[in-house]
Amino acid sequence: MYGKTYSYAIQGIDAQKVVVEADVKGGLYKFHIVGLPSNSVKESRNRVSAAIKNSGFRFANHLYTVNLAPADIKKDGVALDIPTALALLSALNQLQTNKLEDFAFIGELALDGSVRPIKGVLPIAVAAWRDKLDGLILPYENAREAAIIEELSIIPITSLNEVINFLEDRIEIEPFKVDKKDIFNHLNDSPVDMFDVKGQYHVKRALEVAAAGGHNLLMIGPPGSGKTMLARRIPTILPSLTLEESIETTKIHSVAGLTSGRQGVITSRPFRSPHHTISDVALIGGGSYPKPGEVSLSHNGVLFLDELPEFKKSVLEVLRQPLEDEVVTISRATQSLEFPAKFMLVASMNPCPCGYYGSEVKGHTCNCSISQIQKYRSRISGPLLDRIDIHVEVPAVKYDELSNMPTGEKSAIIRKRVNNSRKIQLERFANDDIFSNSQMNPKQIRKYCKLDNESKLILQNAMDKMGLSARAFDRILKVSRTIADLENSEDIKVNHISEAVQYRSLDQKFWE
């Protein structure tokens, strides 16, 4: 006796269609699962058999074989519980329906036959729609996330009995629907605002430039100067997520199990702030069954590394490749997976181990030796520093600024200018397959970052005096292009290149 259902297995941030085949023969009780199952998939035989019995069906002592095809792809997780149970019941002739080939099934089974939510629902919904299935039957808690794919019929269930009654036409279940407009109405809601930060006007300007062009940024200043506070407000001035970006971001977080049933789709740009004790695998991603790391969870958002020199050197060095390629490639003996990693790197650090080198605040005197300061700063390699476009000093805030009411612009006003700048960039790069100035390659830099003679002279003097690398030269041109876009200027002018050079001055001041 034979039964078959369709399901999906997560591969990276995408889903691979899986055919669940069940064969039942008489004999002594044995239950085999084949097709490269992980331990969690192998354990499903105990969950499935108990759920079938406790749902009122017969599960006699036979030889049960479940094959997960294609057999050369690893399957992990608990999403295959429901399709396995349905395939077995079909093989046992206890499920009479012709709908099994119309739907995909996912969900974990409890021992009493109830259904529990799973990870990675949105990639599965996208794949089911791509494969032109009629619908996706899944746990009720996962329905909101999957329903963002409006072209696919999403059928939420709470138990094994409920899905069987639905398949045998004994009950009707209305497809789950969500209102996209209502979801995105709260896109810009945030408990924090750039207006909250007192003083630091030149730092806010640097953050605006970084947000407008998608540039990486490093803030250097003493403890308590507001570096973390400023960093946490960067998402409030970044451009709004598009629907495509929202779906792509949600897929990554869904695979990592970071989406909730109530939240569903992610509508605000991610802000990830891992502790400096993080391992390189946790940062970049990986594992025996590769999962996205912090750099991929920051995709389309911000990765904030507070106290940058405190991170292990090996951890910082693995950042270099995703910063350049905007993708993380994880290779294993049997497969190679890619995780997107298009993020804005924001880092902060103290100027020395005690944090008060060069401080003008009374009572805060640096006691670090020259060798201690050099050792502290040398933890950040030159190649990594070159990949950070903007370096800005964050001094301690003075008393008169702290004692007064906050002044300055709200995040919404800054975001308008950032959005206008991004619109200019989207029009400029319409045929280049990039979206922001920070993504320009050398050929595009030569095309879009032409300088007049006076600007060339300023840049040449800066390169000679500061000893900047060729990569730093390109970064200056990209930042100057963004500054010009913020002023709606077609040409890069002297003041634009001068401001961009200023954002590299820390190369000389702190690392010479």
Short mmCIF file of C-alpha atoms in Angstrom, two decimals:
data_model
loop_
_atom_site.label_atom_id
_atom_site.label_comp_id
_atom_site.label_asym_id
_atom_site.label_seq_id
_atom_site.Cartn_x
_atom_site.Cartn_y
_atom_site.Cartn_z
CA MET A 1 0.00 0.00 0.00
CA TYR A 2 1.33 3.38 -1.06
CA GLY A 3 0.64 7.04 -0.25
CA LYS A 4 2.20 10.33 -1.36
CA THR A 5 2.12 13.98 -0.27
CA TYR A 6 4.11 17.13 -1.06
CA SER A 7 6.10 19.28 1.31
CA TYR A 8 9.23 21.46 1.41
CA ALA A 9 12.65 21.47 3.04
CA ILE A 10 14.66 24.63 3.71
CA GLN A 11 17.94 25.03 1.80
CA GLY A 12 19.63 28.28 2.78
CA ILE A 13 16.84 30.85 2.62
CA ASP A 14 14.95 29.03 -0.14
CA ALA A 15 12.77 25.93 -0.09
CA GLN A 16 13.21 22.69 -2.00
CA LYS A 17 10.14 20.66 -2.92
CA VAL A 18 10.03 17.28 -1.17
CA VAL A 19 7.88 14.32 -2.18
CA VAL A 20 6.94 12.30 0.91
CA GLU A 21 6.28 8.69 -0.09
CA ALA A 22 4.92 6.09 2.33
CA ASP A 23 4.88 2.31 1.84
CA VAL A 24 3.12 -0.08 4.24
CA LYS A 25 3.62 -3.84 4.28
CA GLY A 26 2.54 -6.57 6.65
CA GLY A 27 5.03 -8.00 9.12
CA LEU A 28 6.76 -7.11 12.36
CA TYR A 29 6.61 -3.46 13.37
CA LYS A 30 9.40 -1.37 11.92
CA PHE A 31 9.40 2.30 10.92
CA HIS A 32 12.12 3.50 8.54
CA ILE A 33 12.66 7.04 7.23
CA VAL A 34 15.10 7.34 4.32
CA GLY A 35 16.25 10.22 2.10
CA LEU A 36 19.03 11.94 4.11
CA PRO A 37 16.90 12.87 7.17
CA SER A 38 18.43 14.74 10.12
CA ASN A 39 17.95 13.49 13.67
CA SER A 40 14.90 15.72 14.15
CA VAL A 41 13.33 14.19 11.02
CA LYS A 42 14.15 10.65 12.15
CA GLU A 43 12.49 11.34 15.50
CA SER A 44 9.27 12.22 13.71
CA ARG A 45 8.37 8.51 13.51
CA ASN A 46 7.61 8.60 17.24
CA ARG A 47 5.62 11.84 17.02
CA VAL A 48 3.72 10.73 13.93
CA SER A 49 2.76 7.28 15.20
CA ALA A 50 1.55 8.67 18.55
CA ALA A 51 -0.38 11.51 16.87
CA ILE A 52 -2.12 9.09 14.49
CA LYS A 53 -3.19 6.80 17.35
CA ASN A 54 -4.30 9.66 19.61
CA SER A 55 -6.34 11.17 16.76
CA GLY A 56 -8.50 8.03 16.62
CA PHE A 57 -6.89 6.19 13.67
CA ARG A 58 -5.49 2.67 13.51
CA PHE A 59 -1.73 2.24 13.40
CA ALA A 60 -1.17 -1.53 13.34
CA ASN A 61 2.13 -3.38 13.62
CA HIS A 62 3.37 -3.25 10.02
CA LEU A 63 6.56 -2.46 8.18
CA TYR A 64 6.47 1.30 7.45
CA THR A 65 8.89 2.95 5.03
CA VAL A 66 8.88 6.69 4.39
CA ASN A 67 11.04 8.08 1.58
CA LEU A 68 11.85 11.79 1.32
CA ALA A 69 12.66 12.58 -2.31
CA PRO A 70 14.93 13.84 -3.75
CA ALA A 71 17.11 11.53 -1.68
CA ASP A 72 20.37 13.44 -2.22
CA ILE A 73 19.32 16.61 -0.34
CA LYS A 74 19.53 16.86 3.44
CA LYS A 75 16.24 17.41 5.27
CA ASP A 76 16.19 19.10 8.65
CA GLY A 77 13.52 20.33 11.05
CA VAL A 78 10.05 19.21 12.03
CA ALA A 79 8.00 20.58 9.11
CA LEU A 80 7.63 17.12 7.55
CA ASP A 81 5.53 15.65 10.41
CA ILE A 82 2.12 16.43 8.90
CA PRO A 83 2.88 15.32 5.30
CA THR A 84 4.41 12.11 6.70
CA ALA A 85 1.28 11.36 8.75
CA LEU A 86 -1.03 12.07 5.80
CA ALA A 87 1.04 9.88 3.44
CA LEU A 88 0.88 7.01 5.95
CA LEU A 89 -2.88 7.38 6.46
CA SER A 90 -3.35 7.41 2.68
CA ALA A 91 -1.26 4.24 2.37
CA LEU A 92 -3.36 2.65 5.16
CA ASN A 93 -6.57 3.58 3.26
CA GLN A 94 -7.77 5.63 6.23
CA LEU A 95 -7.66 8.89 4.24
CA GLN A 96 -9.91 9.06 1.19
CA THR A 97 -9.29 12.21 -0.85
CA ASN A 98 -8.08 13.39 -4.23
CA LYS A 99 -6.66 16.69 -2.88
CA LEU A 100 -3.26 15.45 -1.72
CA GLU A 101 -1.58 16.48 -4.98
CA ASP A 102 -3.15 19.96 -4.94
CA PHE A 103 -1.61 21.18 -1.68
CA ALA A 104 1.71 21.30 0.10
CA PHE A 105 1.69 20.37 3.80
CA ILE A 106 3.97 21.57 6.60
CA GLY A 107 3.80 21.50 10.38
CA GLU A 108 5.00 19.78 13.54
CA LEU A 109 2.76 17.25 15.28
CA ALA A 110 2.31 17.01 19.02
CA LEU A 111 1.68 13.56 20.52
CA ASP A 112 -2.02 14.33 20.95
CA GLY A 113 -2.43 15.21 17.26
CA SER A 114 -2.40 18.98 17.64
CA VAL A 115 -0.23 21.08 15.34
CA ARG A 116 2.67 23.31 16.35
CA PRO A 117 4.28 26.17 14.37
CA ILE A 118 7.57 25.80 12.50
CA LYS A 119 10.41 27.92 11.12
CA GLY A 120 10.95 29.02 7.53
CA VAL A 121 7.32 29.38 6.46
CA LEU A 122 7.70 32.34 4.06
CA PRO A 123 10.35 30.66 1.84
CA ILE A 124 8.05 27.63 1.65
CA ALA A 125 5.06 29.80 0.67
CA VAL A 126 7.11 31.48 -2.04
CA ALA A 127 8.25 28.09 -3.38
CA ALA A 128 4.70 26.65 -3.33
CA TRP A 129 3.46 29.64 -5.33
CA ARG A 130 6.41 29.24 -7.72
CA ASP A 131 5.53 25.55 -8.19
CA LYS A 132 1.90 26.51 -8.99
CA LEU A 133 0.29 24.49 -6.22
CA ASP A 134 -3.29 25.36 -5.27
CA GLY A 135 -2.46 26.08 -1.68
CA LEU A 136 -0.39 25.54 1.45
CA ILE A 137 -1.81 23.81 4.54
CA LEU A 138 0.11 24.87 7.64
CA PRO A 139 -0.17 25.59 11.41
CA TYR A 140 -2.51 28.44 12.30
CA GLU A 141 0.28 30.39 14.04
CA ASN A 142 2.25 30.53 10.77
CA ALA A 143 -0.64 31.67 8.57
CA ARG A 144 -0.07 35.43 8.87
CA GLU A 145 3.50 35.13 7.67
CA ALA A 146 2.64 32.97 4.65
CA ALA A 147 -0.44 34.99 3.68
CA ILE A 148 1.72 37.85 2.39
CA ILE A 149 1.89 35.74 -0.80
CA GLU A 150 -1.62 36.68 -1.91
CA GLU A 151 -1.62 34.45 -5.01
CA LEU A 152 -1.41 31.32 -2.84
CA SER A 153 -4.32 29.89 -0.86
CA ILE A 154 -3.22 29.61 2.79
CA ILE A 155 -5.21 27.06 4.81
CA PRO A 156 -4.54 27.27 8.58
CA ILE A 157 -5.09 24.19 10.75
CA THR A 158 -4.82 23.32 14.45
CA SER A 159 -4.85 19.50 14.46
CA LEU A 160 -4.36 16.38 12.38
CA ASN A 161 -8.10 15.62 12.57
CA GLU A 162 -8.91 19.09 11.22
CA VAL A 163 -6.74 18.73 8.11
CA ILE A 164 -8.19 15.26 7.42
CA ASN A 165 -11.76 16.56 7.76
CA PHE A 166 -10.87 19.38 5.37
CA LEU A 167 -9.34 17.03 2.80
CA GLU A 168 -12.36 14.72 2.97
CA ASP A 169 -14.74 17.71 2.52
CA ARG A 170 -16.39 17.31 5.91
CA ILE A 171 -15.54 20.88 6.90
CA GLU A 172 -14.60 24.10 5.09
CA ILE A 173 -11.67 26.29 6.10
CA GLU A 174 -11.51 29.82 4.74
CA PRO A 175 -8.10 30.80 3.34
CA PHE A 176 -6.22 33.17 5.64
CA LYS A 177 -5.94 36.75 4.35
CA VAL A 178 -3.91 39.76 5.45
CA ASP A 179 -4.18 43.44 4.56
CA LYS A 180 -0.81 44.56 3.19
CA LYS A 181 -1.73 48.22 3.53
CA ASP A 182 -2.52 47.76 7.21
CA ILE A 183 0.77 45.92 7.76
CA PHE A 184 2.84 48.67 6.16
CA ASN A 185 0.87 51.50 7.82
CA HIS A 186 3.07 51.03 10.88
CA LEU A 187 6.27 51.00 8.86
CA ASN A 188 7.73 54.20 10.32
CA ASP A 189 6.54 53.72 13.90
CA SER A 190 9.55 53.76 16.21
CA PRO A 191 9.98 54.50 19.91
CA VAL A 192 13.24 56.37 19.21
CA ASP A 193 14.00 59.48 17.15
CA MET A 194 17.12 61.35 16.09
CA PHE A 195 15.60 64.39 17.81
CA ASP A 196 16.29 62.69 21.16
CA VAL A 197 20.06 63.15 20.73
CA LYS A 198 21.36 66.41 22.18
CA GLY A 199 24.18 68.15 20.34
CA GLN A 200 26.46 66.09 18.05
CA TYR A 201 25.24 67.95 14.96
CA HIS A 202 28.27 67.02 12.84
CA VAL A 203 27.79 63.33 13.76
CA LYS A 204 24.12 63.48 12.78
CA ARG A 205 25.22 64.94 9.46
CA ALA A 206 27.63 62.02 8.95
CA LEU A 207 24.83 59.56 9.77
CA GLU A 208 22.60 61.25 7.19
CA VAL A 209 25.29 60.94 4.52
CA ALA A 210 25.87 57.30 5.45
CA ALA A 211 22.14 56.51 5.30
CA ALA A 212 21.68 58.34 1.99
CA GLY A 213 24.38 56.35 0.21
CA GLY A 214 24.35 53.09 2.19
CA HIS A 215 27.89 53.77 3.45
CA ASN A 216 29.63 51.97 6.30
CA LEU A 217 30.46 54.16 9.29
CA LEU A 218 32.82 54.15 12.27
CA MET A 219 32.28 56.39 15.32
CA ILE A 220 35.20 57.06 17.67
CA GLY A 221 34.71 58.77 21.00
CA PRO A 222 34.93 58.48 24.78
CA PRO A 223 32.40 56.50 26.88
CA GLY A 224 29.08 58.28 27.31
CA SER A 225 29.39 60.47 24.25
CA GLY A 226 26.27 58.97 22.65
CA LYS A 227 27.71 56.56 20.08
CA THR A 228 25.27 53.73 20.83
CA MET A 229 22.34 56.10 21.14
CA LEU A 230 23.10 57.54 17.70
CA ALA A 231 23.57 54.10 16.13
CA ARG A 232 20.21 52.83 17.39
CA ARG A 233 18.48 55.73 15.63
CA ILE A 234 20.00 55.07 12.20
CA PRO A 235 17.10 52.78 11.09
CA THR A 236 14.71 55.72 11.68
CA ILE A 237 16.38 57.72 8.90
CA LEU A 238 16.97 54.89 6.43
CA PRO A 239 14.64 54.58 3.40
CA SER A 240 11.45 52.62 3.95
CA LEU A 241 11.48 48.91 3.10
CA THR A 242 9.90 48.01 -0.22
CA LEU A 243 7.62 44.96 -0.40
CA GLU A 244 10.35 42.96 -2.15
CA GLU A 245 12.90 43.91 0.53
CA SER A 246 10.39 43.08 3.25
CA ILE A 247 9.77 39.59 1.85
CA GLU A 248 13.49 38.92 1.40
CA THR A 249 14.27 40.11 4.93
CA THR A 250 11.42 38.07 6.40
CA LYS A 251 12.64 34.93 4.63
CA ILE A 252 16.00 35.17 6.39
CA HIS A 253 14.47 35.82 9.81
CA SER A 254 11.88 33.09 9.25
CA VAL A 255 14.58 30.49 8.53
CA ALA A 256 16.33 31.59 11.73
CA GLY A 257 13.08 31.26 13.70
CA LEU A 258 12.88 34.96 14.57
CA THR A 259 9.42 35.73 13.19
CA SER A 260 6.38 35.39 15.42
CA GLY A 261 2.83 34.45 14.49
CA ARG A 262 1.52 37.88 15.38
CA GLN A 263 4.26 39.84 13.65
CA GLY A 264 4.26 37.93 10.39
CA VAL A 265 6.16 40.08 7.90
CA ILE A 266 9.05 42.33 8.91
CA THR A 267 8.23 45.92 7.96
CA SER A 268 11.13 47.85 9.48
CA ARG A 269 14.80 47.63 8.63
CA PRO A 270 16.70 45.18 10.86
CA PHE A 271 19.08 46.45 13.52
CA ARG A 272 21.40 43.76 14.84
CA SER A 273 23.86 44.42 17.65
CA PRO A 274 25.77 41.23 18.56
CA HIS A 275 27.97 41.13 21.69
CA HIS A 276 31.72 41.28 21.18
CA THR A 277 32.07 37.68 22.43
CA ILE A 278 30.31 36.38 19.31
CA SER A 279 32.03 33.60 17.33
CA ASP A 280 32.88 33.88 13.65
CA VAL A 281 30.29 31.17 12.77
CA ALA A 282 27.54 33.02 14.65
CA LEU A 283 28.48 36.23 12.85
CA ILE A 284 28.90 34.91 9.34
CA GLY A 285 26.57 31.88 9.45
CA GLY A 286 27.15 28.17 9.07
CA GLY A 287 26.77 24.98 11.06
CA SER A 288 26.26 21.35 10.00
CA TYR A 289 22.91 22.44 8.59
CA PRO A 290 23.89 26.00 7.52
CA LYS A 291 21.86 28.79 9.08
CA PRO A 292 22.15 32.55 8.54
CA GLY A 293 24.44 34.53 10.85
CA GLU A 294 24.22 38.10 12.11
CA VAL A 295 25.48 39.58 8.84
CA SER A 296 22.58 37.96 6.96
CA LEU A 297 20.06 38.83 9.68
CA SER A 298 21.19 42.44 9.11
CA HIS A 299 20.35 42.19 5.38
CA ASN A 300 18.63 45.40 4.19
CA GLY A 301 19.37 46.94 7.59
CA VAL A 302 22.14 47.80 10.04
CA LEU A 303 24.82 45.65 11.68
CA PHE A 304 26.10 47.55 14.73
CA LEU A 305 29.36 46.43 16.30
CA ASP A 306 29.80 48.26 19.58
CA GLU A 307 33.33 48.39 21.04
CA LEU A 308 34.82 47.20 17.75
CA PRO A 309 38.37 46.43 19.03
CA GLU A 310 36.92 44.06 21.65
CA PHE A 311 35.78 41.62 18.93
CA LYS A 312 38.15 38.76 18.19
CA LYS A 313 40.40 39.48 15.23
CA SER A 314 39.24 36.34 13.40
CA VAL A 315 35.64 37.53 13.75
CA LEU A 316 36.42 40.95 12.28
CA GLU A 317 38.38 39.51 9.37
CA VAL A 318 35.47 37.34 8.18
CA LEU A 319 33.52 40.57 7.65
CA ARG A 320 35.72 41.60 4.74
CA GLN A 321 34.21 39.27 2.15
CA PRO A 322 30.50 40.03 2.79
CA LEU A 323 31.28 43.76 2.94
CA GLU A 324 32.63 43.52 -0.61
CA ASP A 325 30.35 40.88 -2.16
CA GLU A 326 27.11 41.49 -0.19
CA VAL A 327 26.64 37.74 0.03
CA VAL A 328 27.91 34.95 2.29
CA THR A 329 28.83 31.66 0.65
CA ILE A 330 28.93 28.60 2.92
CA SER A 331 30.39 25.48 1.36
CA ARG A 332 30.03 21.95 2.64
CA ALA A 333 31.02 18.60 1.15
CA THR A 334 27.51 17.95 -0.18
CA GLN A 335 26.27 21.48 -0.91
CA SER A 336 27.09 25.15 -1.23
CA LEU A 337 24.61 27.75 0.00
CA GLU A 338 24.42 31.51 -0.33
CA PHE A 339 22.91 33.91 2.19
CA PRO A 340 22.36 37.56 1.19
CA ALA A 341 24.29 40.08 3.30
CA LYS A 342 23.61 43.58 1.98
CA PHE A 343 23.91 45.53 5.19
CA MET A 344 25.16 48.86 6.46
CA LEU A 345 28.03 48.34 8.91
CA VAL A 346 28.03 50.80 11.81
CA ALA A 347 30.79 50.43 14.39
CA SER A 348 31.89 52.34 17.46
CA MET A 349 35.03 52.34 19.53
CA ASN A 350 36.96 54.24 22.16
CA PRO A 351 40.15 56.04 21.11
CA CYS A 352 42.18 54.03 23.66
CA PRO A 353 41.69 51.25 26.24
CA CYS A 354 40.56 53.64 28.99
CA GLY A 355 38.50 55.63 26.49
CA TYR A 356 39.73 59.15 27.28
CA TYR A 357 42.63 59.73 24.91
CA GLY A 358 42.41 63.32 23.68
CA SER A 359 39.43 64.07 25.93
CA GLU A 360 38.90 67.71 26.88
CA VAL A 361 36.58 66.88 29.78
CA LYS A 362 37.99 67.83 33.16
CA GLY A 363 38.78 64.85 35.37
CA HIS A 364 38.97 62.41 32.44
CA THR A 365 42.67 62.05 31.72
CA CYS A 366 44.07 59.22 29.63
CA ASN A 367 46.55 57.05 31.52
CA CYS A 368 47.27 54.63 28.70
CA SER A 369 50.81 54.18 27.42
CA ILE A 370 51.67 54.61 23.75
CA SER A 371 52.20 50.88 23.34
CA GLN A 372 48.81 50.13 24.94
CA ILE A 373 47.08 52.56 22.59
CA GLN A 374 48.86 51.15 19.53
CA LYS A 375 48.03 47.57 20.52
CA TYR A 376 44.38 48.51 21.10
CA ARG A 377 44.00 50.18 17.71
CA SER A 378 45.94 47.51 15.84
CA ARG A 379 43.12 45.06 16.53
CA ILE A 380 41.35 46.70 13.59
CA SER A 381 43.24 45.82 10.42
CA GLY A 382 43.92 48.28 7.63
CA PRO A 383 41.92 46.29 5.03
CA LEU A 384 38.84 46.32 7.29
CA LEU A 385 39.27 50.02 8.05
CA ASP A 386 39.52 50.76 4.32
CA ARG A 387 36.11 49.16 3.80
CA ILE A 388 34.48 51.64 6.19
CA ASP A 389 33.62 54.73 4.14
CA ILE A 390 33.02 57.29 6.89
CA HIS A 391 35.01 57.81 10.09
CA VAL A 392 33.64 60.41 12.49
CA GLU A 393 34.78 61.58 15.89
CA VAL A 394 32.11 61.75 18.62
CA PRO A 395 33.26 64.08 21.41
CA ALA A 396 31.77 64.19 24.88
CA VAL A 397 28.64 66.36 25.05
CA LYS A 398 29.09 69.59 27.00
CA TYR A 399 26.95 70.52 30.01
CA ASP A 400 25.09 73.39 28.36
CA GLU A 401 23.96 71.05 25.54
CA LEU A 402 22.85 68.37 28.01
CA SER A 403 20.95 70.80 30.24
CA ASN A 404 18.93 72.32 27.42
CA MET A 405 15.92 70.81 25.68
CA PRO A 406 16.69 68.69 22.59
CA THR A 407 17.16 70.67 19.41
CA GLY A 408 17.60 69.64 15.82
CA GLU A 409 15.61 67.77 13.22
CA LYS A 410 13.29 64.84 13.71
CA SER A 411 14.07 61.55 11.99
CA ALA A 412 11.12 61.98 9.60
CA ILE A 413 12.61 65.19 8.17
CA ILE A 414 16.05 63.62 7.70
CA ARG A 415 14.45 60.53 6.14
CA LYS A 416 12.77 62.71 3.49
CA ARG A 417 16.15 64.01 2.34
CA VAL A 418 17.57 60.47 2.42
CA ASN A 419 14.65 59.18 0.34
CA ASN A 420 15.15 61.98 -2.22
CA SER A 421 18.83 61.08 -2.47
CA ARG A 422 18.03 57.37 -2.89
CA LYS A 423 15.51 58.23 -5.62
CA ILE A 424 18.25 60.05 -7.54
CA GLN A 425 20.51 57.02 -7.16
CA LEU A 426 17.83 54.58 -8.32
CA GLU A 427 17.34 56.64 -11.49
CA ARG A 428 21.08 56.89 -12.05
CA PHE A 429 21.69 53.16 -11.64
CA ALA A 430 18.54 51.98 -13.42
CA ASN A 431 20.64 49.99 -15.93
CA ASP A 432 23.50 49.04 -13.60
CA ASP A 433 21.83 46.50 -11.28
CA ILE A 434 22.85 48.41 -8.14
CA PHE A 435 20.79 50.62 -5.83
CA SER A 436 23.12 52.98 -3.96
CA ASN A 437 26.38 54.88 -4.33
CA SER A 438 28.20 52.58 -1.92
CA GLN A 439 27.76 49.69 -4.38
CA MET A 440 29.55 51.37 -7.29
CA ASN A 441 32.43 49.47 -8.90
CA PRO A 442 35.54 51.22 -10.31
CA LYS A 443 34.00 51.57 -13.77
CA GLN A 444 30.87 53.20 -12.37
CA ILE A 445 32.96 55.46 -10.12
CA ARG A 446 34.81 56.78 -13.19
CA LYS A 447 31.50 57.34 -14.95
CA TYR A 448 29.49 59.02 -12.19
CA CYS A 449 32.16 60.66 -9.98
CA LYS A 450 33.95 63.05 -12.33
CA LEU A 451 35.82 65.91 -10.66
CA ASP A 452 36.85 69.38 -11.79
CA ASN A 453 40.49 70.46 -11.54
CA GLU A 454 40.12 72.17 -8.17
CA SER A 455 38.47 69.10 -6.62
CA LYS A 456 41.17 66.85 -8.08
CA LEU A 457 43.85 69.02 -6.45
CA ILE A 458 42.16 68.81 -3.03
CA LEU A 459 41.87 65.03 -3.31
CA GLN A 460 45.49 64.69 -4.47
CA ASN A 461 46.77 66.71 -1.50
CA ALA A 462 44.68 64.63 0.88
CA MET A 463 46.00 61.38 -0.56
CA ASP A 464 49.63 62.57 -0.30
CA LYS A 465 49.40 63.96 3.24
CA MET A 466 47.26 61.18 4.75
CA GLY A 467 48.81 58.26 2.88
CA LEU A 468 45.42 56.83 1.93
CA SER A 469 45.05 53.58 -0.02
CA ALA A 470 43.48 53.16 -3.45
CA ARG A 471 40.40 51.70 -1.78
CA ALA A 472 40.12 54.79 0.46
CA PHE A 473 40.37 56.92 -2.72
CA ASP A 474 37.32 55.16 -4.16
CA ARG A 475 35.45 55.52 -0.86
CA ILE A 476 36.01 59.27 -0.84
CA LEU A 477 34.60 59.57 -4.36
CA LYS A 478 31.52 57.49 -3.43
CA VAL A 479 30.82 59.58 -0.34
CA SER A 480 31.28 62.84 -2.27
CA ARG A 481 28.77 61.58 -4.84
CA THR A 482 26.26 60.99 -2.03
CA ILE A 483 26.84 64.44 -0.54
CA ALA A 484 26.19 65.97 -3.97
CA ASP A 485 22.99 63.94 -4.31
CA LEU A 486 21.75 65.25 -0.94
CA GLU A 487 22.07 68.75 -2.40
CA ASN A 488 20.47 67.71 -5.73
CA SER A 489 23.73 68.60 -7.46
CA GLU A 490 24.54 66.82 -10.70
CA ASP A 491 28.25 67.65 -10.38
CA ILE A 492 30.59 66.92 -7.50
CA LYS A 493 31.84 70.28 -6.25
CA VAL A 494 34.74 71.39 -4.07
CA ASN A 495 32.68 71.49 -0.86
CA HIS A 496 31.42 67.95 -1.52
CA ILE A 497 34.90 66.47 -1.96
CA SER A 498 36.19 68.46 1.04
CA GLU A 499 33.50 67.05 3.32
CA ALA A 500 34.15 63.51 2.04
CA VAL A 501 37.89 63.90 2.76
CA GLN A 502 37.06 65.10 6.26
CA TYR A 503 35.37 61.75 6.91
CA ARG A 504 38.74 60.00 6.34
CA SER A 505 40.79 62.29 8.57
CA LEU A 506 40.75 59.75 11.40
CA ASP A 507 42.99 57.52 9.29
CA GLN A 508 45.80 59.90 10.06
CA LYS A 509 44.81 61.13 13.53
CA PHE A 510 44.20 57.78 15.19
CA TRP A 511 46.21 55.25 13.19
CA GLU A 512 49.39 57.03 12.09
#
